[in-house]
């Protein structure tokens, strides 16, 4: 599809629509965009390449944008294979091209292409690249979300080429809003590195940004301030919404019944937002996103093999690996003879930062009975009071 940026800055990326999983783990029902750009001036800079799966389309787009000219620079902001998949093709096609990257990327480049060290221009914080009327200033962004990452700010058109920051799942022409799939993308891919994102946002605050060109997702213009605000909330590990996310893992349906009952209780008590998910069936990445989005997380699970039912164990592993923190947590367990789920869940949360437990753990013995309903009501009242 044709994407307009400016007379001098051209979009040459490509989208895929039939890939089942991004990074072999994230469902992408609306495809995925692999973005790349060209700056046309006295000197020409290609801004990153693209995944090998879109090589043919990307190379055609590159040649069309160049219109017979030869690029002077390939700016490599991020070496992950979905962006470096065509570095070797560029080198082979344009053997005199200079590769512009961070010092860390220079050390890593031989893993991704056969490069001549003399053609590499390693840049540090604040270094510039003059193209003519366009000037790129390089911003180091280590661990957003790889150690070699840098961003590029073009001052004449006020464009930030942002690597994987500010990206989202979905093809370039996906008919959907930005925030939902950007949130799922952020917490599952970048989320562990909130401190690094905060450092980057402080640098971005000193820039006059008119346009953000990320390596995934749409070009951002009118929404730049809103996007920066959301990234600040997300990277500070603060909840975006006051409310409760109920994540349950049920074997035979009894814990699921309890989960839906307490959802109704919370809604009746005026909780501003209550969401629920079945960890055995729903997208785990979306469940991670929802835990970070809400101020309170209610985990409900069956006991299993002296611990907790596997879908919940897997979920808590994901949360811990993404640095889940600064949240209120409540627990409900189910067991027929030896309750163990709550103990296992609590042990996981105790390894996370700034977790506040709400109310008393509710233990259900197989089926939901009158006393269990009363206990769930009491827990719902405590949770609702904290919303």
PDB file of N, CA, C and O in Angstrom, residues 320-367:
ATOM      1  N   UNK A 320       6.094 -12.305  35.594  1.00  0.00           N
ATOM      2  CA  UNK A 320       7.371 -12.071  36.280  1.00  0.00           C
ATOM      3  C   UNK A 320       8.456 -11.707  35.268  1.00  0.00           C
ATOM      4  O   UNK A 320       9.269 -10.806  35.525  1.00  0.00           O
ATOM      5  N   UNK A 321       8.476 -12.376  34.127  1.00  0.00           N
ATOM      6  CA  UNK A 321       9.513 -12.106  33.131  1.00  0.00           C
ATOM      7  C   UNK A 321       9.355 -10.726  32.512  1.00  0.00           C
ATOM      8  O   UNK A 321      10.323 -10.150  32.002  1.00  0.00           O
ATOM      9  N   UNK A 322       8.140 -10.161  32.566  1.00  0.00           N
ATOM     10  CA  UNK A 322       7.892  -8.822  32.023  1.00  0.00           C
ATOM     11  C   UNK A 322       7.900  -7.756  33.117  1.00  0.00           C
ATOM     12  O   UNK A 322       7.474  -6.619  32.889  1.00  0.00           O
ATOM     13  N   UNK A 323       8.390  -8.104  34.300  1.00  0.00           N
ATOM     14  CA  UNK A 323       8.578  -7.146  35.403  1.00  0.00           C
ATOM     15  C   UNK A 323       7.264  -6.575  35.920  1.00  0.00           C
ATOM     16  O   UNK A 323       7.169  -5.382  36.252  1.00  0.00           O
ATOM     17  N   UNK A 324       6.265  -7.413  36.049  1.00  0.00           N
ATOM     18  CA  UNK A 324       4.985  -6.984  36.622  1.00  0.00           C
ATOM     19  C   UNK A 324       5.216  -6.425  38.024  1.00  0.00           C
ATOM     20  O   UNK A 324       5.907  -7.034  38.842  1.00  0.00           O
ATOM     21  N   UNK A 325       4.622  -5.266  38.319  1.00  0.00           N
ATOM     22  CA  UNK A 325       4.866  -4.598  39.603  1.00  0.00           C
ATOM     23  C   UNK A 325       3.829  -3.510  39.846  1.00  0.00           C
ATOM     24  O   UNK A 325       3.020  -3.183  38.976  1.00  0.00           O
ATOM     25  N   UNK A 326       3.862  -2.960  41.070  1.00  0.00           N
ATOM     26  CA  UNK A 326       3.018  -1.808  41.443  1.00  0.00           C
ATOM     27  C   UNK A 326       1.531  -2.096  41.273  1.00  0.00           C
ATOM     28  O   UNK A 326       0.771  -1.233  40.809  1.00  0.00           O
ATOM     29  N   UNK A 327       1.095  -3.281  41.673  1.00  0.00           N
ATOM     30  CA  UNK A 327      -0.313  -3.634  41.517  1.00  0.00           C
ATOM     31  C   UNK A 327      -0.869  -4.244  42.798  1.00  0.00           C
ATOM     32  O   UNK A 327      -0.133  -4.750  43.646  1.00  0.00           O
ATOM     33  N   UNK A 328      -2.208  -4.206  42.897  1.00  0.00           N
ATOM     34  CA  UNK A 328      -2.932  -4.901  43.955  1.00  0.00           C
ATOM     35  C   UNK A 328      -3.342  -6.261  43.416  1.00  0.00           C
ATOM     36  O   UNK A 328      -3.770  -6.378  42.259  1.00  0.00           O
ATOM     37  N   UNK A 329      -3.224  -7.279  44.258  1.00  0.00           N
ATOM     38  CA  UNK A 329      -3.491  -8.651  43.827  1.00  0.00           C
ATOM     39  C   UNK A 329      -4.386  -9.341  44.844  1.00  0.00           C
ATOM     40  O   UNK A 329      -4.198  -9.184  46.061  1.00  0.00           O
ATOM     41  N   UNK A 330      -5.354 -10.090  44.356  1.00  0.00           N
ATOM     42  CA  UNK A 330      -6.201 -10.931  45.209  1.00  0.00           C
ATOM     43  C   UNK A 330      -6.169 -12.349  44.669  1.00  0.00           C
ATOM     44  O   UNK A 330      -5.965 -12.557  43.467  1.00  0.00           O
ATOM     45  N   UNK A 331      -6.381 -13.321  45.570  1.00  0.00           N
ATOM     46  CA  UNK A 331      -6.226 -14.733  45.195  1.00  0.00           C
ATOM     47  C   UNK A 331      -7.442 -15.565  45.592  1.00  0.00           C
ATOM     48  O   UNK A 331      -7.996 -15.392  46.677  1.00  0.00           O
ATOM     49  N   UNK A 332      -7.817 -16.473  44.703  1.00  0.00           N
ATOM     50  CA  UNK A 332      -8.834 -17.492  44.978  1.00  0.00           C
ATOM     51  C   UNK A 332      -8.289 -18.821  44.486  1.00  0.00           C
ATOM     52  O   UNK A 332      -7.755 -18.900  43.372  1.00  0.00           O
ATOM     53  N   UNK A 333      -8.403 -19.845  45.313  1.00  0.00           N
ATOM     54  CA  UNK A 333      -7.937 -21.178  44.925  1.00  0.00           C
ATOM     55  C   UNK A 333      -9.073 -22.185  45.021  1.00  0.00           C
ATOM     56  O   UNK A 333     -10.062 -21.966  45.722  1.00  0.00           O
ATOM     57  N   UNK A 334      -8.902 -23.294  44.322  1.00  0.00           N
ATOM     58  CA  UNK A 334      -9.868 -24.391  44.381  1.00  0.00           C
ATOM     59  C   UNK A 334      -9.092 -25.688  44.575  1.00  0.00           C
ATOM     60  O   UNK A 334      -7.994 -25.854  44.019  1.00  0.00           O
ATOM     61  N   UNK A 335      -9.651 -26.596  45.374  1.00  0.00           N
ATOM     62  CA  UNK A 335      -9.008 -27.898  45.605  1.00  0.00           C
ATOM     63  C   UNK A 335     -10.042 -28.872  46.132  1.00  0.00           C
ATOM     64  O   UNK A 335     -11.002 -28.477  46.802  1.00  0.00           O
ATOM     65  N   UNK A 336      -9.834 -30.146  45.870  1.00  0.00           N
ATOM     66  CA  UNK A 336     -10.733 -31.172  46.383  1.00  0.00           C
ATOM     67  C   UNK A 336     -10.223 -31.781  47.674  1.00  0.00           C
ATOM     68  O   UNK A 336     -11.009 -32.248  48.497  1.00  0.00           O
ATOM     69  N   UNK A 337      -8.878 -31.813  47.857  1.00  0.00           N
ATOM     70  CA  UNK A 337      -8.372 -32.395  49.112  1.00  0.00           C
ATOM     71  C   UNK A 337      -7.162 -31.673  49.712  1.00  0.00           C
ATOM     72  O   UNK A 337      -7.017 -31.645  50.922  1.00  0.00           O
ATOM     73  N   UNK A 338      -6.307 -31.072  48.895  1.00  0.00           N
ATOM     74  CA  UNK A 338      -5.096 -30.446  49.443  1.00  0.00           C
ATOM     75  C   UNK A 338      -4.853 -29.106  48.756  1.00  0.00           C
ATOM     76  O   UNK A 338      -4.138 -29.040  47.753  1.00  0.00           O
ATOM     77  N   UNK A 339      -5.435 -28.012  49.256  1.00  0.00           N
ATOM     78  CA  UNK A 339      -5.266 -26.704  48.626  1.00  0.00           C
ATOM     79  C   UNK A 339      -3.786 -26.310  48.530  1.00  0.00           C
ATOM     80  O   UNK A 339      -3.067 -26.348  49.529  1.00  0.00           O
ATOM     81  N   UNK A 340      -3.357 -25.937  47.333  1.00  0.00           N
ATOM     82  CA  UNK A 340      -1.960 -25.554  47.142  1.00  0.00           C
ATOM     83  C   UNK A 340      -1.806 -24.395  46.165  1.00  0.00           C
ATOM     84  O   UNK A 340      -0.725 -23.822  46.048  1.00  0.00           O
ATOM     85  N   UNK A 341      -2.866 -24.044  45.463  1.00  0.00           N
ATOM     86  CA  UNK A 341      -2.768 -23.030  44.410  1.00  0.00           C
ATOM     87  C   UNK A 341      -2.399 -21.658  44.971  1.00  0.00           C
ATOM     88  O   UNK A 341      -1.538 -20.958  44.425  1.00  0.00           O
ATOM     89  N   UNK A 342      -3.053 -21.242  46.030  1.00  0.00           N
ATOM     90  CA  UNK A 342      -2.806 -19.909  46.588  1.00  0.00           C
ATOM     91  C   UNK A 342      -1.365 -19.773  47.062  1.00  0.00           C
ATOM     92  O   UNK A 342      -0.722 -18.742  46.836  1.00  0.00           O
ATOM     93  N   UNK A 343      -0.869 -20.801  47.718  1.00  0.00           N
ATOM     94  CA  UNK A 343       0.521 -20.768  48.190  1.00  0.00           C
ATOM     95  C   UNK A 343       1.487 -20.610  47.019  1.00  0.00           C
ATOM     96  O   UNK A 343       2.430 -19.806  47.064  1.00  0.00           O
ATOM     97  N   UNK A 344       1.224 -21.364  45.957  1.00  0.00           N
ATOM     98  CA  UNK A 344       2.098 -21.294  44.786  1.00  0.00           C
ATOM     99  C   UNK A 344       1.998 -19.935  44.102  1.00  0.00           C
ATOM    100  O   UNK A 344       3.010 -19.356  43.687  1.00  0.00           O
ATOM    101  N   UNK A 345       0.782 -19.412  43.982  1.00  0.00           N
ATOM    102  CA  UNK A 345       0.612 -18.106  43.342  1.00  0.00           C
ATOM    103  C   UNK A 345       1.261 -17.003  44.166  1.00  0.00           C
ATOM    104  O   UNK A 345       1.952 -16.122  43.632  1.00  0.00           O
ATOM    105  N   UNK A 346       1.038 -17.039  45.464  1.00  0.00           N
ATOM    106  CA  UNK A 346       1.603 -15.999  46.331  1.00  0.00           C
ATOM    107  C   UNK A 346       3.122 -16.005  46.284  1.00  0.00           C
ATOM    108  O   UNK A 346       3.762 -14.954  46.275  1.00  0.00           O
ATOM    109  N   UNK A 347       3.708 -17.200  46.246  1.00  0.00           N
ATOM    110  CA  UNK A 347       5.170 -17.299  46.183  1.00  0.00           C
ATOM    111  C   UNK A 347       5.710 -16.620  44.925  1.00  0.00           C
ATOM    112  O   UNK A 347       6.771 -15.981  44.954  1.00  0.00           O
ATOM    113  N   UNK A 348       4.976 -16.724  43.818  1.00  0.00           N
ATOM    114  CA  UNK A 348       5.405 -16.065  42.581  1.00  0.00           C
ATOM    115  C   UNK A 348       5.279 -14.550  42.704  1.00  0.00           C
ATOM    116  O   UNK A 348       6.188 -13.802  42.331  1.00  0.00           O
ATOM    117  N   UNK A 349       4.161 -14.089  43.234  1.00  0.00           N
ATOM    118  CA  UNK A 349       3.964 -12.648  43.358  1.00  0.00           C
ATOM    119  C   UNK A 349       4.940 -12.012  44.343  1.00  0.00           C
ATOM    120  O   UNK A 349       5.320 -10.848  44.188  1.00  0.00           O
ATOM    121  N   UNK A 350       5.354 -12.774  45.334  1.00  0.00           N
ATOM    122  CA  UNK A 350       6.302 -12.234  46.314  1.00  0.00           C
ATOM    123  C   UNK A 350       7.676 -11.980  45.707  1.00  0.00           C
ATOM    124  O   UNK A 350       8.501 -11.287  46.305  1.00  0.00           O
ATOM    125  N   UNK A 351       7.919 -12.525  44.528  1.00  0.00           N
ATOM    126  CA  UNK A 351       9.171 -12.255  43.822  1.00  0.00           C
ATOM    127  C   UNK A 351       9.066 -11.030  42.907  1.00  0.00           C
ATOM    128  O   UNK A 351      10.039 -10.638  42.271  1.00  0.00           O
ATOM    129  N   UNK A 352       7.884 -10.427  42.847  1.00  0.00           N
ATOM    130  CA  UNK A 352       7.660  -9.238  42.039  1.00  0.00           C
ATOM    131  C   UNK A 352       7.670  -8.008  42.943  1.00  0.00           C
ATOM    132  O   UNK A 352       7.456  -8.106  44.148  1.00  0.00           O
ATOM    133  N   UNK A 353       7.896  -6.839  42.351  1.00  0.00           N
ATOM    134  CA  UNK A 353       8.070  -5.611  43.122  1.00  0.00           C
ATOM    135  C   UNK A 353       6.743  -4.934  43.451  1.00  0.00           C
ATOM    136  O   UNK A 353       5.871  -4.823  42.589  1.00  0.00           O
ATOM    137  N   UNK A 354       6.630  -4.504  44.707  1.00  0.00           N
ATOM    138  CA  UNK A 354       5.539  -3.636  45.134  1.00  0.00           C
ATOM    139  C   UNK A 354       4.159  -4.223  44.820  1.00  0.00           C
ATOM    140  O   UNK A 354       3.302  -3.577  44.224  1.00  0.00           O
ATOM    141  N   UNK A 355       3.955  -5.455  45.252  1.00  0.00           N
ATOM    142  CA  UNK A 355       2.662  -6.121  45.115  1.00  0.00           C
ATOM    143  C   UNK A 355       1.937  -6.054  46.457  1.00  0.00           C
ATOM    144  O   UNK A 355       2.482  -6.450  47.498  1.00  0.00           O
ATOM    145  N   UNK A 356       0.704  -5.559  46.448  1.00  0.00           N
ATOM    146  CA  UNK A 356      -0.116  -5.468  47.654  1.00  0.00           C
ATOM    147  C   UNK A 356      -1.238  -6.486  47.562  1.00  0.00           C
ATOM    148  O   UNK A 356      -2.032  -6.462  46.609  1.00  0.00           O
ATOM    149  N   UNK A 357      -1.307  -7.386  48.547  1.00  0.00           N
ATOM    150  CA  UNK A 357      -2.364  -8.402  48.542  1.00  0.00           C
ATOM    151  C   UNK A 357      -3.617  -7.848  49.208  1.00  0.00           C
ATOM    152  O   UNK A 357      -3.555  -7.229  50.273  1.00  0.00           O
ATOM    153  N   UNK A 358      -4.756  -8.109  48.591  1.00  0.00           N
ATOM    154  CA  UNK A 358      -6.038  -7.615  49.079  1.00  0.00           C
ATOM    155  C   UNK A 358      -6.860  -8.742  49.695  1.00  0.00           C
ATOM    156  O   UNK A 358      -6.979  -9.820  49.101  1.00  0.00           O
ATOM    157  N   UNK A 359      -7.434  -8.469  50.859  1.00  0.00           N
ATOM    158  CA  UNK A 359      -8.386  -9.393  51.468  1.00  0.00           C
ATOM    159  C   UNK A 359      -7.796 -10.734  51.842  1.00  0.00           C
ATOM    160  O   UNK A 359      -6.591 -10.976  51.735  1.00  0.00           O
ATOM    161  N   UNK A 360      -8.671 -11.627  52.258  1.00  0.00           N
ATOM    162  CA  UNK A 360      -8.271 -12.983  52.610  1.00  0.00           C
ATOM    163  C   UNK A 360      -8.423 -13.888  51.391  1.00  0.00           C
ATOM    164  O   UNK A 360      -9.384 -13.775  50.628  1.00  0.00           O
ATOM    165  N   UNK A 361      -7.476 -14.785  51.226  1.00  0.00           N
ATOM    166  CA  UNK A 361      -7.579 -15.770  50.147  1.00  0.00           C
ATOM    167  C   UNK A 361      -8.839 -16.602  50.337  1.00  0.00           C
ATOM    168  O   UNK A 361      -9.135 -17.073  51.435  1.00  0.00           O
ATOM    169  N   UNK A 362      -9.581 -16.775  49.268  1.00  0.00           N
ATOM    170  CA  UNK A 362     -10.771 -17.619  49.299  1.00  0.00           C
ATOM    171  C   UNK A 362     -10.392 -19.004  48.799  1.00  0.00           C
ATOM    172  O   UNK A 362      -9.805 -19.138  47.721  1.00  0.00           O
ATOM    173  N   UNK A 363     -10.722 -20.022  49.594  1.00  0.00           N
ATOM    174  CA  UNK A 363     -10.478 -21.407  49.204  1.00  0.00           C
ATOM    175  C   UNK A 363     -11.813 -22.105  48.967  1.00  0.00           C
ATOM    176  O   UNK A 363     -12.652 -22.193  49.871  1.00  0.00           O
ATOM    177  N   UNK A 364     -12.008 -22.570  47.742  1.00  0.00           N
ATOM    178  CA  UNK A 364     -13.212 -23.314  47.371  1.00  0.00           C
ATOM    179  C   UNK A 364     -12.862 -24.788  47.341  1.00  0.00           C
ATOM    180  O   UNK A 364     -11.800 -25.173  46.839  1.00  0.00           O
ATOM    181  N   UNK A 365     -13.737 -25.618  47.880  1.00  0.00           N
ATOM    182  CA  UNK A 365     -13.542 -27.066  47.849  1.00  0.00           C
ATOM    183  C   UNK A 365     -14.449 -27.650  46.767  1.00  0.00           C
ATOM    184  O   UNK A 365     -15.626 -27.909  46.996  1.00  0.00           O
ATOM    185  N   UNK A 366     -13.907 -27.765  45.579  1.00  0.00           N
ATOM    186  CA  UNK A 366     -14.568 -28.328  44.402  1.00  0.00           C
ATOM    187  C   UNK A 366     -15.703 -27.428  43.914  1.00  0.00           C
ATOM    188  O   UNK A 366     -15.481 -26.506  43.142  1.00  0.00           O
ATOM    189  N   UNK A 367     -16.949 -27.665  44.350  1.00  0.00           N
ATOM    190  CA  UNK A 367     -18.093 -26.903  43.850  1.00  0.00           C
ATOM    191  C   UNK A 367     -18.283 -25.623  44.646  1.00  0.00           C
ATOM    192  O   UNK A 367     -17.914 -25.530  45.817  1.00  0.00           O
TER     193      UNK A 367
END
